[in-house]
Amino acid sequence: MRTRFAVGTSVLIMSLALAPATAAHAAGTEQLRQFLTQTKTASGEFTQNVTVVNARPGAKPQNSSGKFTFERPGKFRWSYEKPYEQVLVADGEKLYIYDKDLNQVTVKKIGAALPASPASILFGTNEFEKEFDVKDAGSRDGLDWVDAKPRKKDTTFEKIQLGFKDGLPAAMQLTDSFGQTTQLKFAKVERNPKVDAQAFKFSTPKGADVLEDK
């Protein structure tokens, strides 16, 4: 069974004043503030590892990788390339999740998909404190970490951690209420690249089934 990074439960929202310290010597929350206030667009690559508590003996972590592009607020393309192809596209109003193997598209309203989810921190607006309680979590593995705990009790995720290096996001760890941990590592992150607006336009593939939340 494939477990994927569900963007309906995946992205974050943050708004803080620009910190005076330089990113290279700043705590995690300060680097997060700088990234959000100074970054309009970004692109990069990711690897993802999913582990499940109390999984059956011999079960292996589920690994995947791909690329991402985003334009704040609320627009992004998150493309899984290995081992299965899946594309998640948000155009600022709706989120489209396309599963190539199933030839199926799931459509959600951004208002319902992003708040209080991991995706809203990096891709959303600058109002994350309304959704998350954020604090510094020290340094480990060469990164400065931030803990983000959802304020709402009905969210899928219990805890989110973001790791920064030199002012850029380098890792994210998500712990949900089902005993599942998702670890993401980011590479080749580019801040404020020129992004083609077509990257956030989704065209339904021929013959695909479309499931839309009302």
Short mmCIF file of C-alpha atoms in Angstrom, two decimals:
data_model
loop_
_atom_site.label_atom_id
_atom_site.label_comp_id
_atom_site.label_asym_id
_atom_site.label_seq_id
_atom_site.Cartn_x
_atom_site.Cartn_y
_atom_site.Cartn_z
CA MET A 1 0.00 0.00 0.00
CA ARG A 2 1.40 3.37 -1.00
CA THR A 3 1.42 6.18 1.54
CA ARG A 4 1.80 9.63 0.03
CA PHE A 5 2.42 13.12 1.30
CA ALA A 6 -1.21 14.23 1.45
CA VAL A 7 -1.17 17.89 0.63
CA GLY A 8 -4.74 18.17 1.86
CA THR A 9 -2.97 17.65 5.14
CA SER A 10 0.36 19.07 4.16
CA VAL A 11 1.69 22.66 4.11
CA LEU A 12 2.00 25.62 6.62
CA ILE A 13 1.16 29.37 7.27
CA MET A 14 3.49 31.83 8.95
CA SER A 15 3.75 35.59 9.63
CA LEU A 16 6.48 37.19 11.69
CA ALA A 17 8.47 40.43 11.64
CA LEU A 18 11.86 40.34 9.92
CA ALA A 19 14.47 39.39 12.52
CA PRO A 20 17.61 41.54 12.72
CA ALA A 21 20.09 38.66 13.02
CA THR A 22 21.67 37.18 9.91
CA ALA A 23 20.27 33.83 8.81
CA ALA A 24 23.57 32.02 9.20
CA HIS A 25 23.66 32.81 12.94
CA ALA A 26 19.95 33.01 13.70
CA ALA A 27 17.77 30.63 15.65
CA GLY A 28 15.28 28.50 13.77
CA THR A 29 12.30 30.81 14.27
CA GLU A 30 14.31 33.81 13.09
CA GLN A 31 15.40 31.97 9.95
CA LEU A 32 11.79 30.99 9.35
CA ARG A 33 10.69 34.61 9.70
CA GLN A 34 13.33 35.79 7.28
CA PHE A 35 12.49 33.09 4.76
CA LEU A 36 8.79 33.93 4.81
CA THR A 37 9.22 37.69 4.63
CA GLN A 38 11.92 37.59 1.95
CA THR A 39 10.66 34.75 -0.23
CA LYS A 40 7.98 35.11 -2.88
CA THR A 41 8.90 32.07 -4.97
CA ALA A 42 11.14 29.05 -4.47
CA SER A 43 12.01 25.77 -6.13
CA GLY A 44 14.00 22.69 -5.27
CA GLU A 45 14.08 18.93 -4.87
CA PHE A 46 12.88 16.68 -2.05
CA THR A 47 13.19 13.18 -0.70
CA GLN A 48 10.52 11.72 1.55
CA ASN A 49 10.61 8.88 4.04
CA VAL A 50 7.45 7.56 5.75
CA THR A 51 7.52 5.24 8.75
CA VAL A 52 4.59 3.78 10.66
CA VAL A 53 4.58 2.97 14.37
CA ASN A 54 3.72 -0.68 15.09
CA ALA A 55 4.14 -1.60 11.43
CA ARG A 56 4.20 -5.29 10.60
CA PRO A 57 7.55 -7.06 11.17
CA GLY A 58 9.90 -6.59 8.24
CA ALA A 59 8.02 -3.62 6.84
CA LYS A 60 10.33 -1.12 5.16
CA PRO A 61 10.05 2.67 5.25
CA GLN A 62 8.33 4.10 2.19
CA ASN A 63 10.64 6.34 0.21
CA SER A 64 9.87 8.77 -2.59
CA SER A 65 11.42 11.79 -4.28
CA GLY A 66 10.61 14.60 -6.65
CA LYS A 67 10.63 18.36 -7.25
CA PHE A 68 8.67 21.36 -6.04
CA THR A 69 7.97 24.94 -7.06
CA PHE A 70 5.88 27.49 -5.18
CA GLU A 71 4.70 31.06 -5.33
CA ARG A 72 3.31 32.48 -2.11
CA PRO A 73 0.57 32.75 -1.18
CA GLY A 74 -1.17 29.52 -2.04
CA LYS A 75 0.34 28.43 -5.37
CA PHE A 76 2.58 25.39 -5.73
CA ARG A 77 3.47 22.33 -7.77
CA TRP A 78 4.67 19.29 -5.81
CA SER A 79 5.68 16.46 -8.15
CA TYR A 80 6.48 12.93 -7.03
CA GLU A 81 8.72 11.24 -9.59
CA LYS A 82 9.88 8.07 -7.83
CA PRO A 83 8.74 5.39 -7.18
CA TYR A 84 5.26 6.48 -8.37
CA GLU A 85 4.20 9.54 -10.30
CA GLN A 86 1.82 11.88 -8.55
CA VAL A 87 1.35 15.63 -9.00
CA LEU A 88 -0.20 18.13 -6.62
CA VAL A 89 -0.98 21.56 -8.03
CA ALA A 90 -2.51 24.54 -6.20
CA ASP A 91 -3.57 27.57 -8.25
CA GLY A 92 -4.49 29.81 -5.32
CA GLU A 93 -8.12 28.70 -5.27
CA LYS A 94 -8.13 24.92 -5.72
CA LEU A 95 -5.78 22.02 -5.05
CA TYR A 96 -5.52 19.26 -7.68
CA ILE A 97 -4.07 15.87 -6.78
CA TYR A 98 -3.37 13.69 -9.81
CA ASP A 99 -2.51 9.99 -9.49
CA LYS A 100 -1.11 8.80 -12.80
CA ASP A 101 -1.50 5.06 -12.04
CA LEU A 102 -5.16 5.46 -11.15
CA ASN A 103 -5.69 8.20 -13.77
CA GLN A 104 -7.67 10.02 -11.11
CA VAL A 105 -7.83 13.68 -10.08
CA THR A 106 -9.00 14.83 -6.64
CA VAL A 107 -9.96 18.50 -6.35
CA LYS A 108 -10.15 20.39 -3.05
CA LYS A 109 -10.74 24.02 -2.17
CA ILE A 110 -7.57 25.72 -0.96
CA GLY A 111 -9.40 27.21 2.01
CA ALA A 112 -10.11 23.73 3.32
CA ALA A 113 -6.85 22.10 2.27
CA LEU A 114 -4.13 24.44 3.51
CA PRO A 115 -4.89 25.93 6.94
CA ALA A 116 -3.42 24.00 9.86
CA SER A 117 -1.53 21.74 7.45
CA PRO A 118 2.20 21.44 6.76
CA ALA A 119 1.92 23.01 3.31
CA SER A 120 0.57 26.29 4.62
CA ILE A 121 3.82 27.26 6.38
CA LEU A 122 5.90 27.39 3.23
CA PHE A 123 3.20 27.99 0.62
CA GLY A 124 0.49 29.90 2.45
CA THR A 125 0.14 33.47 3.70
CA ASN A 126 2.02 35.16 6.54
CA GLU A 127 -0.55 34.39 9.23
CA PHE A 128 0.79 31.13 10.57
CA GLU A 129 0.54 32.13 14.24
CA LYS A 130 -3.22 31.96 13.95
CA GLU A 131 -2.87 28.26 13.15
CA PHE A 132 0.32 27.18 14.92
CA ASP A 133 2.14 27.60 18.21
CA VAL A 134 5.77 28.02 17.09
CA LYS A 135 8.97 27.87 19.13
CA ASP A 136 12.69 27.19 18.72
CA ALA A 137 13.73 23.55 19.07
CA GLY A 138 17.50 23.90 19.21
CA SER A 139 20.13 22.59 16.82
CA ARG A 140 20.88 19.05 15.69
CA ASP A 141 22.37 17.38 12.61
CA GLY A 142 23.74 20.76 11.52
CA LEU A 143 20.28 22.36 11.32
CA ASP A 144 18.38 24.89 13.43
CA TRP A 145 14.93 23.51 14.23
CA VAL A 146 11.47 24.95 14.79
CA ASP A 147 8.52 23.19 16.44
CA ALA A 148 5.07 24.07 15.07
CA LYS A 149 2.10 22.66 16.94
CA PRO A 150 -1.38 23.14 15.42
CA ARG A 151 -3.68 25.21 17.64
CA LYS A 152 -6.76 23.37 16.43
CA LYS A 153 -7.48 20.00 18.00
CA ASP A 154 -9.12 18.43 14.95
CA THR A 155 -6.09 18.55 12.65
CA THR A 156 -4.44 15.34 11.41
CA PHE A 157 -0.94 16.40 12.43
CA GLU A 158 0.10 16.47 16.06
CA LYS A 159 3.53 18.01 15.55
CA ILE A 160 5.53 19.58 12.75
CA GLN A 161 9.25 20.34 12.82
CA LEU A 162 11.19 22.46 10.34
CA GLY A 163 14.98 22.43 10.03
CA PHE A 164 16.81 25.44 8.56
CA LYS A 165 20.34 25.96 7.32
CA ASP A 166 21.70 29.32 6.18
CA GLY A 167 18.21 30.77 6.00
CA LEU A 168 16.71 28.05 3.81
CA PRO A 169 14.44 25.10 4.73
CA ALA A 170 16.48 21.90 4.68
CA ALA A 171 14.19 19.38 6.39
CA MET A 172 10.68 18.84 7.71
CA GLN A 173 9.31 16.16 10.03
CA LEU A 174 5.58 15.52 10.40
CA THR A 175 4.01 13.37 13.11
CA ASP A 176 0.33 12.53 12.72
CA SER A 177 -2.32 11.09 15.00
CA PHE A 178 -2.13 7.68 13.31
CA GLY A 179 1.40 6.87 14.43
CA GLN A 180 2.95 7.82 11.11
CA THR A 181 6.06 9.97 10.73
CA THR A 182 6.96 11.67 7.47
CA GLN A 183 10.49 13.00 7.04
CA LEU A 184 11.33 15.36 4.19
CA LYS A 185 14.74 16.60 3.12
CA PHE A 186 15.12 19.51 0.71
CA ALA A 187 17.98 20.05 -1.73
CA LYS A 188 18.96 22.58 -4.40
CA VAL A 189 16.54 25.10 -2.90
CA GLU A 190 16.52 28.35 -4.90
CA ARG A 191 14.94 31.47 -3.46
CA ASN A 192 12.93 33.82 -5.66
CA PRO A 193 13.58 32.22 -9.06
CA LYS A 194 11.52 33.38 -12.02
CA VAL A 195 8.58 30.98 -12.19
CA ASP A 196 6.38 30.29 -15.21
CA ALA A 197 2.74 30.94 -14.29
CA GLN A 198 1.80 27.80 -16.22
CA ALA A 199 3.42 25.73 -13.49
CA PHE A 200 0.34 26.38 -11.37
CA LYS A 201 -2.22 25.61 -14.07
CA PHE A 202 -3.65 22.10 -14.01
CA SER A 203 -5.21 20.44 -17.06
CA THR A 204 -7.13 17.24 -16.42
CA PRO A 205 -5.61 14.35 -18.43
CA LYS A 206 -7.82 12.76 -21.02
CA GLY A 207 -10.06 10.07 -19.58
CA ALA A 208 -9.17 10.79 -15.96
CA ASP A 209 -11.82 10.43 -13.27
CA VAL A 210 -12.41 13.66 -11.34
CA LEU A 211 -13.47 13.65 -7.68
CA GLU A 212 -14.28 17.11 -6.36
CA ASP A 213 -15.05 18.11 -2.79
CA LYS A 214 -18.14 20.29 -2.61
#
